[in-house]
Coordinates of N, CA and C in Angstrom, one line a residue:
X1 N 1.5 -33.1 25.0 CA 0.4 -32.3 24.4 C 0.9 -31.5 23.2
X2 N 0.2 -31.6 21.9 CA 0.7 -31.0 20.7 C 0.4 -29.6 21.3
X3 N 0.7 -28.6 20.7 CA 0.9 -27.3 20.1 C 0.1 -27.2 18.9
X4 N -0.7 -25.7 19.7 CA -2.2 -25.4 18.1 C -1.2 -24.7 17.6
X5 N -1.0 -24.5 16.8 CA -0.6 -23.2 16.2 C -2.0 -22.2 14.9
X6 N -2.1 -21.3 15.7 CA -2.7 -20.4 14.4 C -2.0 -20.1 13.4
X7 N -2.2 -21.1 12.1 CA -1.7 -20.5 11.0 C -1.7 -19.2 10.4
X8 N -2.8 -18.4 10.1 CA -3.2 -17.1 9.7 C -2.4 -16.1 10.7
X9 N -2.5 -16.7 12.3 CA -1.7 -15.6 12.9 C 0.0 -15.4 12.9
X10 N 0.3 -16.6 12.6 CA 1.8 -16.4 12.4 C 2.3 -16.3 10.7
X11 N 1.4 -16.4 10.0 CA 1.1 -16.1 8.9 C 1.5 -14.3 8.5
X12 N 0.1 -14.0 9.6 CA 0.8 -12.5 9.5 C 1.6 -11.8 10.1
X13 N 2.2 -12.3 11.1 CA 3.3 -12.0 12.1 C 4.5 -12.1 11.2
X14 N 4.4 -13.2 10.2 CA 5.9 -13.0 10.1 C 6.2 -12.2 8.7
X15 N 4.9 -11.7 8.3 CA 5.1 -10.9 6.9 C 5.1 -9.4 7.5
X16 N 4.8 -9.3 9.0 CA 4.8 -7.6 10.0 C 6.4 -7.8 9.8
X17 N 7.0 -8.9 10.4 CA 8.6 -9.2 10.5 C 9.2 -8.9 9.6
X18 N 8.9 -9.4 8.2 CA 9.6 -9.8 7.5 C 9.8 -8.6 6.7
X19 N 8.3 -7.6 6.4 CA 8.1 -6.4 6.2 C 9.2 -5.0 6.8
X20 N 9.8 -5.2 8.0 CA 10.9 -4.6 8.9 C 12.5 -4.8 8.0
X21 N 12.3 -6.5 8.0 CA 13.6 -6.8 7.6 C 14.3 -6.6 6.4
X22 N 12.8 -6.2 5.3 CA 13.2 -5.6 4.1 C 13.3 -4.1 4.0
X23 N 12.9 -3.5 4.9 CA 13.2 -2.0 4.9 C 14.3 -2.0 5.7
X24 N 15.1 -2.5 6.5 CA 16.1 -2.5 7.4 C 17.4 -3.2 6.5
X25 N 17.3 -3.9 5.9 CA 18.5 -4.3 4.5 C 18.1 -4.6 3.7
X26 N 17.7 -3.9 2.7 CA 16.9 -4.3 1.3 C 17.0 -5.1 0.2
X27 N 16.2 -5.1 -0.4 CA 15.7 -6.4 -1.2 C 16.6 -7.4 -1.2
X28 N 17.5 -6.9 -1.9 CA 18.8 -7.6 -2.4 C 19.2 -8.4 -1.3
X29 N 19.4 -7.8 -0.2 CA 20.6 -8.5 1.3 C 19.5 -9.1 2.3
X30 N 18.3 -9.3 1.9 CA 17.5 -10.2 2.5 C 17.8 -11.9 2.2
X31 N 17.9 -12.4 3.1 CA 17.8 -13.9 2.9 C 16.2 -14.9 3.8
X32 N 16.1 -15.1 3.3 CA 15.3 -16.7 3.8 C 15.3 -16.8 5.4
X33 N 16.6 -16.8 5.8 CA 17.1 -16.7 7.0 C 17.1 -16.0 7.9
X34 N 17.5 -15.0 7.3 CA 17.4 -13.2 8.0 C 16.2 -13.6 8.4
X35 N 14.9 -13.6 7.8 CA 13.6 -13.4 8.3 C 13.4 -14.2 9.2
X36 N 14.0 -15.8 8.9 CA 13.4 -17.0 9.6 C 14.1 -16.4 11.2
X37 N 14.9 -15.6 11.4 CA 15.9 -15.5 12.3 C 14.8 -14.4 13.5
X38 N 14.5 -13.0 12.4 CA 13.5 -11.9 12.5 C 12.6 -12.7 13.4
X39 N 12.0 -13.6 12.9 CA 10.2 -14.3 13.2 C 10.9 -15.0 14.3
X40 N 12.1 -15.6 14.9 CA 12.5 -16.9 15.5 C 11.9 -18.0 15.4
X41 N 11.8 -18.3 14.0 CA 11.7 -19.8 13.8 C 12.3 -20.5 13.1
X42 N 12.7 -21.5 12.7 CA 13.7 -22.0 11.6 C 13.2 -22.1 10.2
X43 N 14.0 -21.9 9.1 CA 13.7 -21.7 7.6 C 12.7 -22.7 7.5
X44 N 13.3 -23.6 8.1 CA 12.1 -25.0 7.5 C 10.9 -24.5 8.0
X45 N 10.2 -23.7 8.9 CA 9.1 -23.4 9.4 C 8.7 -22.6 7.9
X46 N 9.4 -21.4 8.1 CA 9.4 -20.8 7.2 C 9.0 -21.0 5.5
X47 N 9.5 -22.1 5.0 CA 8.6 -22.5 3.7 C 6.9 -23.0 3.9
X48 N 6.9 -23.4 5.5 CA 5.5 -23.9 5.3 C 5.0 -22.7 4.7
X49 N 4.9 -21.9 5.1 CA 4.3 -20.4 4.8 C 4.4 -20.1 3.3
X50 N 5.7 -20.2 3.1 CA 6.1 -19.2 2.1 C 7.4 -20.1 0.9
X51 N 7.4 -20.3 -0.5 CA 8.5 -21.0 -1.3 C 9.5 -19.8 -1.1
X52 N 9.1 -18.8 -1.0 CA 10.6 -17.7 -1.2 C 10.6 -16.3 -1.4
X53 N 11.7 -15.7 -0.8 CA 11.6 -14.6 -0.1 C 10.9 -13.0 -1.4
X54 N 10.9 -13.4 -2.8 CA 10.0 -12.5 -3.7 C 8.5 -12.7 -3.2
X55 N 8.2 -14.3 -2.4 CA 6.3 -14.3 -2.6 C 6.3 -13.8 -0.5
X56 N 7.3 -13.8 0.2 CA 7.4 -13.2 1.1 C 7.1 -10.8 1.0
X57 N 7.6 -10.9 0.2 CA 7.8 -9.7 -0.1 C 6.7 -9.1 -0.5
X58 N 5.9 -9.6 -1.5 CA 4.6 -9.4 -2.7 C 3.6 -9.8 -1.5
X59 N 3.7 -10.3 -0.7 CA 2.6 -10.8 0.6 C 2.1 -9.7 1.4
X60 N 3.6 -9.5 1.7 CA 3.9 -7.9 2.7 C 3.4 -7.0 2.4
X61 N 3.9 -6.4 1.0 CA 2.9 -5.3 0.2 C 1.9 -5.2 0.3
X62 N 0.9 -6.5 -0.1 CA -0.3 -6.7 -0.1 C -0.9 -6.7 1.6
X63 N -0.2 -6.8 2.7 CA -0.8 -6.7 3.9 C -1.2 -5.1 4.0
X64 N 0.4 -4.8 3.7 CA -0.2 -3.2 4.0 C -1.1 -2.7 3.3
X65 N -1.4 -2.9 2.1 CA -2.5 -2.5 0.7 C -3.4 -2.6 1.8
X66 N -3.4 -3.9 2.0 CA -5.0 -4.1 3.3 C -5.3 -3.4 3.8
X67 N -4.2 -3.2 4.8 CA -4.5 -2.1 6.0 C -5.1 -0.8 5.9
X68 N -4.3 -0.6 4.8 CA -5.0 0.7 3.6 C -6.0 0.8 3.3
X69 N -6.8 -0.3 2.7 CA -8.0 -0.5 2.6 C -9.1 -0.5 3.7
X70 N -8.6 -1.1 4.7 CA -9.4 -1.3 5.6 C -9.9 0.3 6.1
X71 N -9.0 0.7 6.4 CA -9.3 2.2 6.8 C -9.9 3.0 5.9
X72 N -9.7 2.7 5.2 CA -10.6 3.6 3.8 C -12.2 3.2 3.8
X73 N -12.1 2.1 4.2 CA -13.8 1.9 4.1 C -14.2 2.2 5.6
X74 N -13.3 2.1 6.5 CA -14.1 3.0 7.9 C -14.5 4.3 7.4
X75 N -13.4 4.9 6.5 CA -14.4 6.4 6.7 C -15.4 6.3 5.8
X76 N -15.7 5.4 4.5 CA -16.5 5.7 3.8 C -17.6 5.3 4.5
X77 N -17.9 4.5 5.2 CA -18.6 4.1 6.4 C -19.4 5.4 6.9
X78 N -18.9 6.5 6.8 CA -18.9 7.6 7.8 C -20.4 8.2 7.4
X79 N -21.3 8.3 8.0 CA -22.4 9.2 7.5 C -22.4 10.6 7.8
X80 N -21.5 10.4 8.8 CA -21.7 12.2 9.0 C -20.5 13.2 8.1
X81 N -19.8 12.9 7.3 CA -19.3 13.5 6.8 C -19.4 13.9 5.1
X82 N -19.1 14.5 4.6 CA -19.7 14.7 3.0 C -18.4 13.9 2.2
X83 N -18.6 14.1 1.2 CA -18.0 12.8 0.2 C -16.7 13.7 0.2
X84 N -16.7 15.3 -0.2 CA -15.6 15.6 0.0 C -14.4 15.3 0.7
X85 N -14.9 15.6 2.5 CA -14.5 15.3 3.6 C -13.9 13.7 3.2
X86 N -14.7 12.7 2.7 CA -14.2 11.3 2.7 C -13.0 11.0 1.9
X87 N -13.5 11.8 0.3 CA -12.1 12.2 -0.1 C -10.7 12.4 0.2
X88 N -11.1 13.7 0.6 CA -10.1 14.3 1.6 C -9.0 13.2 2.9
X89 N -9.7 12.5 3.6 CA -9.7 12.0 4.6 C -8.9 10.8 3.8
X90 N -9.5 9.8 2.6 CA -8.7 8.9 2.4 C -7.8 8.9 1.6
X91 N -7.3 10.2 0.9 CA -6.3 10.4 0.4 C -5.0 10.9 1.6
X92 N -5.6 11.2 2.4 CA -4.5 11.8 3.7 C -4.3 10.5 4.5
X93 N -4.7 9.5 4.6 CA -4.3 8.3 5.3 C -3.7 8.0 4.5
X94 N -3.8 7.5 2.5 CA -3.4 7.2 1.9 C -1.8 7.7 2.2
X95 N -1.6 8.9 2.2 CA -0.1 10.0 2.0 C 0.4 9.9 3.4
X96 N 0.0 9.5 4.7 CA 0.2 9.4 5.6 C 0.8 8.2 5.9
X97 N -0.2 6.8 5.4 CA 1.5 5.6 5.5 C 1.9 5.6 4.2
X98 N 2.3 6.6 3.6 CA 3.1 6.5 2.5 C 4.6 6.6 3.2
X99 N 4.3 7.9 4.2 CA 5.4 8.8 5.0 C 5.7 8.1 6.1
X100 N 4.9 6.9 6.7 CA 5.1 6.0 7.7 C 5.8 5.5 6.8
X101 N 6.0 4.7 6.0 CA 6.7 3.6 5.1 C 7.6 4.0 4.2
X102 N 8.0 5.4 4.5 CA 8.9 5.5 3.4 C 10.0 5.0 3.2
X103 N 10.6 4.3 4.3 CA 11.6 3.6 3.7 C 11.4 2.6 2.9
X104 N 10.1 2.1 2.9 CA 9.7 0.4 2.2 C 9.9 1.1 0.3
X105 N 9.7 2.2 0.3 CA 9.5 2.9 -1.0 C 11.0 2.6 -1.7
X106 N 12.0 2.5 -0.9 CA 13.5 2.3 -1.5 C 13.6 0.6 -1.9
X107 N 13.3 0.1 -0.9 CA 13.2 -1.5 -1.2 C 12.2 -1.8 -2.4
X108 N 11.1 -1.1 -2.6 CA 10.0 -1.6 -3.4 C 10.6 -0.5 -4.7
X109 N 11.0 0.1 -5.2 CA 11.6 0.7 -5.9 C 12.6 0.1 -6.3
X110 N 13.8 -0.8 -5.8 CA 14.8 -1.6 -6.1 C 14.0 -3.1 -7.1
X111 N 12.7 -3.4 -6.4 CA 12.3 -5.0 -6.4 C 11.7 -4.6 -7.7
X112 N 10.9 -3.3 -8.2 CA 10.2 -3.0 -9.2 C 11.5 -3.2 -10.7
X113 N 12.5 -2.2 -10.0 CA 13.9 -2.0 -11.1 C 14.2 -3.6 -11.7
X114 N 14.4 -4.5 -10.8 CA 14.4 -5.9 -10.8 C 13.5 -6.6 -11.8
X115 N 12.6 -6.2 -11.4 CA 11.2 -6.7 -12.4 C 11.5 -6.8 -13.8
X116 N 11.7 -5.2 -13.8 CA 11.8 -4.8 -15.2 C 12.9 -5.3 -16.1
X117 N 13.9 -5.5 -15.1 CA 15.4 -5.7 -16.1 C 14.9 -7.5 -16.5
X118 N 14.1 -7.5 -15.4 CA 14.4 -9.4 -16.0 C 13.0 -9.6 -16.8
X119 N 12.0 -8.5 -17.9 CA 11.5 -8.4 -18.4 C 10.1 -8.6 -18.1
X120 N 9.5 -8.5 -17.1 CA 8.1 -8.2 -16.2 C 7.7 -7.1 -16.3
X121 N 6.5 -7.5 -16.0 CA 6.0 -5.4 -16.2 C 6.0 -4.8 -14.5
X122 N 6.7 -3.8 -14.3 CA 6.3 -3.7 -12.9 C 5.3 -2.4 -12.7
X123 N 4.6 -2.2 -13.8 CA 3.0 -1.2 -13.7 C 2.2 -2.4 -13.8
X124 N 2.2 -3.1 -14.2 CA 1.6 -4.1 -14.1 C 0.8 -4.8 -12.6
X125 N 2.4 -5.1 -12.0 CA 2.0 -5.1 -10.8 C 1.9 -4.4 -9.6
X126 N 2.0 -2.6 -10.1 CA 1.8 -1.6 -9.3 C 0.3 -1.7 -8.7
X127 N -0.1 -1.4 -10.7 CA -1.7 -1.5 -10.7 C -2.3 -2.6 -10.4
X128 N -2.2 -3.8 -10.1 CA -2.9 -4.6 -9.3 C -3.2 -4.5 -7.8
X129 N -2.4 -4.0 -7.3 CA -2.3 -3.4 -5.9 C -3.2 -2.7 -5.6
X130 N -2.9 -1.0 -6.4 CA -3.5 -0.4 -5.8 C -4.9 -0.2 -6.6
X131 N -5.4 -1.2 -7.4 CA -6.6 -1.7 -8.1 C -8.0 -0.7 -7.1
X132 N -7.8 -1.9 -6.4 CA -8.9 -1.7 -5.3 C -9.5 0.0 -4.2
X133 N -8.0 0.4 -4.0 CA -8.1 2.0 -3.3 C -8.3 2.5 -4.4
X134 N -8.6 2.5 -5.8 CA -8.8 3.4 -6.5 C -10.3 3.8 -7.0
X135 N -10.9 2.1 -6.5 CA -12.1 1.4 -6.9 C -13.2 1.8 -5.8
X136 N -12.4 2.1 -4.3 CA -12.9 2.8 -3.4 C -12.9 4.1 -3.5
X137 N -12.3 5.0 -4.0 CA -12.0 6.5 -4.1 C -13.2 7.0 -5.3
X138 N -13.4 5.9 -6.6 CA -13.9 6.1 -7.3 C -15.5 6.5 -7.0
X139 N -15.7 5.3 -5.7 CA -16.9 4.9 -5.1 C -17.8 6.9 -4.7
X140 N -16.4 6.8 -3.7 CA -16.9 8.2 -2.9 C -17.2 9.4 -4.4
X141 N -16.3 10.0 -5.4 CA -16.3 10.0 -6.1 C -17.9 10.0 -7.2
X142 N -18.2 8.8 -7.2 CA -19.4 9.0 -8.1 C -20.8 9.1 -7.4
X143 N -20.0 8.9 -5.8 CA -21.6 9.1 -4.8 C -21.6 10.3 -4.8
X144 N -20.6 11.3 -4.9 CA -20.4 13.0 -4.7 C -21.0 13.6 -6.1
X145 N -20.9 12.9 -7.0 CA -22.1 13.6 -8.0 C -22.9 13.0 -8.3
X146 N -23.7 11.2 -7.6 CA -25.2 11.6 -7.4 C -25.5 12.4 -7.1
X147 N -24.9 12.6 -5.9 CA -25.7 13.5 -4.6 C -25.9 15.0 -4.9
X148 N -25.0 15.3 -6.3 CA -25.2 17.1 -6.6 C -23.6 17.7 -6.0
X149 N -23.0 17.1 -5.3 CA -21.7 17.3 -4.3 C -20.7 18.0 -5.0
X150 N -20.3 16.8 -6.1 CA -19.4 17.1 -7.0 C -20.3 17.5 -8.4
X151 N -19.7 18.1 -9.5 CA -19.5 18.5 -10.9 C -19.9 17.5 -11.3
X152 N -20.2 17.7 -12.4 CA -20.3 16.2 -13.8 C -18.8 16.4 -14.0
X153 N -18.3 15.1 -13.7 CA -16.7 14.8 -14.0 C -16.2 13.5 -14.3
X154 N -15.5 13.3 -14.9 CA -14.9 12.0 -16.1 C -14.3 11.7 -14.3
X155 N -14.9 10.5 -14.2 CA -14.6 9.6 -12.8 C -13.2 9.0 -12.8
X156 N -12.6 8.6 -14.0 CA -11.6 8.0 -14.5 C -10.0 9.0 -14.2
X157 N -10.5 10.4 -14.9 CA -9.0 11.9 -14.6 C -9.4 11.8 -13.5
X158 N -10.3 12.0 -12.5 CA -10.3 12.5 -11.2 C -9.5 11.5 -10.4
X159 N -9.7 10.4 -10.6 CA -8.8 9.2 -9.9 C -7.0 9.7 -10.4
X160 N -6.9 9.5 -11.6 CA -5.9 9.5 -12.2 C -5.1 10.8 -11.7
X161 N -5.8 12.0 -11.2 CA -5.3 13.4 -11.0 C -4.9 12.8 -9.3
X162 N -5.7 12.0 -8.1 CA -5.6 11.9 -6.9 C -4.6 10.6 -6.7
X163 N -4.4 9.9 -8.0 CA -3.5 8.9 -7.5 C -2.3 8.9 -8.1
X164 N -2.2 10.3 -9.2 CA -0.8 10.6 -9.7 C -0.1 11.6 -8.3
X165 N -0.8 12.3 -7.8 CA -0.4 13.0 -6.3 C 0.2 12.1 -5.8
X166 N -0.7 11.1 -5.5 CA 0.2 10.0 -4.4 C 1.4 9.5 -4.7
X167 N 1.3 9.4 -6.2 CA 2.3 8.6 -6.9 C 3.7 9.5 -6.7
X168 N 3.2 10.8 -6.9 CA 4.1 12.1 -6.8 C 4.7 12.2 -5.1
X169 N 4.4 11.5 -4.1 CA 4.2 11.7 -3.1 C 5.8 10.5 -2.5
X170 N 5.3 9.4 -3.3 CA 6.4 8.6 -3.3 C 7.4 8.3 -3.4
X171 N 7.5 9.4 -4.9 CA 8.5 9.6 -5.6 C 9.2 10.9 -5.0
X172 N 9.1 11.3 -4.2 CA 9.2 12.8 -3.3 C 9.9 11.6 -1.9
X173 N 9.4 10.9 -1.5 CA 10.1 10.0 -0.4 C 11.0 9.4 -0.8
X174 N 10.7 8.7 -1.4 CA 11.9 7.7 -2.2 C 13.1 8.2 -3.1
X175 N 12.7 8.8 -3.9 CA 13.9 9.4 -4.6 C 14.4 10.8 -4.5
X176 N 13.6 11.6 -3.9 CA 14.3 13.1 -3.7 C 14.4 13.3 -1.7
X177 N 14.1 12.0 -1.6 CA 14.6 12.6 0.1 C 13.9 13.7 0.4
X178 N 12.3 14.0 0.4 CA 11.6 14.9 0.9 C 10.7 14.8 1.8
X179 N 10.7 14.2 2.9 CA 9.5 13.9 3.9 C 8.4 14.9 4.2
X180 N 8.8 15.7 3.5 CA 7.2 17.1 3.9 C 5.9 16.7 3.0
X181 N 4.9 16.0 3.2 CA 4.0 15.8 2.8 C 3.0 17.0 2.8
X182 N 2.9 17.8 3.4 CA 1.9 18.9 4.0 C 1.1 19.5 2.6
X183 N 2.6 20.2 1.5 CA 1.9 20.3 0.2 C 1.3 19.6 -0.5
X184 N 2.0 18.3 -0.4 CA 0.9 17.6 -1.1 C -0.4 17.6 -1.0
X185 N -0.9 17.2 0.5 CA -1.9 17.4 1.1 C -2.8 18.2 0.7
X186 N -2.0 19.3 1.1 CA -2.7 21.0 0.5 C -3.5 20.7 -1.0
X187 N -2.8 20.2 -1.9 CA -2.6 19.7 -3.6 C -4.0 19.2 -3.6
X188 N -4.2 18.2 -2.9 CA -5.0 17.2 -2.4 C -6.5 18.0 -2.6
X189 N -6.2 18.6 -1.4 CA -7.2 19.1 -0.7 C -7.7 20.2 -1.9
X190 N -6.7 21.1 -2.6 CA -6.9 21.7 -3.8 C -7.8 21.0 -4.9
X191 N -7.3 20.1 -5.5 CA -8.0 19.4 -6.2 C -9.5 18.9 -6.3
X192 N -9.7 18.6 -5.2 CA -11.0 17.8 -4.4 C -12.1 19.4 -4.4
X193 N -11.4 20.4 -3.8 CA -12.3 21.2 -3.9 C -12.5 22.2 -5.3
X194 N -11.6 21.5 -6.3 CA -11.7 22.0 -8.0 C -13.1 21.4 -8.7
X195 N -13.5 19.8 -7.6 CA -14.5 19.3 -8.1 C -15.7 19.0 -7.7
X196 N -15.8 20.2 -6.4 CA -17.2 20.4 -5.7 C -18.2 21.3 -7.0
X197 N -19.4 21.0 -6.8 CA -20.3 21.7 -7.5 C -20.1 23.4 -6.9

C-alpha cells in the first residue's frame, strides 16, 4: 500500500525545521543535510521541496511574514476595538515575534551582509517582505482618519515612523544585545497617540 504524503504539510514542517536549524548554526554552517537530518528525511527528499538551502531559507522568512500577517488581520477583524487599539495591538505582536525570533535576526543579518557583498540589494528584499504588514497597518491607519479617529496625516511618515521602531527594535536584538522591548512599545504606543484627533 503506497503512502499519501501531504505535500504542503511537510512542506511546512520542514521550513518550522529548518527555520530552528538556521538560528541554531547560522547561515553559513547550515548544510542541505543538517536540515535533511533536522526533518529526518534524506536530502534527496529534500530537493523535492526545495533546489537549495538560500530558497530553503527565503521560504522560512516568508512563513513567519505569514504568520505575522495572519494575526494582524485577526485583530483588524476586530469590531470592538478602535483603530488606535488595532494599531497598537499589531505593532506589539509585530515587536513581540521580533523578541521571539531574535535569534533568526543574527542569521538573517549575516544572509542580508551576503547579499550585498555579492552585489544584490538586500532592502530590496527586506521591503518585499514586509510589503504586505505595512499595507495592512496602512489599512487601519487610513480607516482611523475616515472615521475622524486619527488627524489628517501623510499615511506614508506614519508607516515609515511605526516600521522604522520596528526596524529600531531589531537592530536593538540583533546587534546591541538588548532584549527589553517594553520602550519600544511605550514609543509605539507614544506615537499612535501623537496621531489621534
Amino acid at each position: 500500500m503506497a503512502i499519501v504524503v501531504e505535500h504542503e504539510k511537510r512542506r511546512k514542517e520542514i521550513l518550522e525545521r529548518a527555520l530552528q536549524v538556521f538560528k541554531d548554526e547560522g547561515y553559513d554552517d547550515v548544510t542541505l543535510q543538517k536540515i535533511a537530518d533536522a526533518c529526518g528525511i534524506t536530502r534527496t527528499t529534500l530537493y523535492i521541496y526545495f533546489k537549495n538551502k538560500g530558497e530553503i531559507f527565503v521560504w522560512s522568512i516568508k512563513q513567519l511574514t505569514q504568520e505575522i500577517e495572519d494575526s494582524l488581520k485577526i485583530i483588524m477583524a476586530n469590531k470592538n476595538m478602535s483603530n488606535a487599539e488595532k494599531l497598537s495591538n499589531m505593532m506589539n505582536i509585530a515587536l513581540d515575534k521580533c523578541l521571539e525570533n531574535r535569534d533568526l535576526f543574527d542569521v538573517l543579518l549575516a544572509y542580508l551582509l551576503k547579499l550585498q557583498k555579492s552585489g544584490k540589494s538586500p532592502a530590496e528584499r527586506v521591503r518585499r517582505r514586509i510589503l504586505r504588514l505595512r499595507h495592512l497597518s496602512s489599512q487601519v491607519i487610513i480607516e482611523g482618519i475616515n472615521s475622524g479617529e486619527f488627524k489628517e496625516i501623510n499615511i506614508r511618515a506614519a508607516n515609515n515612523l511605526l516600521y522604522g521602531m520596528l526596524e529600531s527594535c531589531v537592530f536593538r536584538l540583533s546587534v546591541m544585545d538588548e532584549p527589553d522591548i517594553l520602550s519600544l512599545k511605550e514609543s509605539i504606543d507614544l506615537a499612535i497617540s501623537g496621531i489621534k484627533a
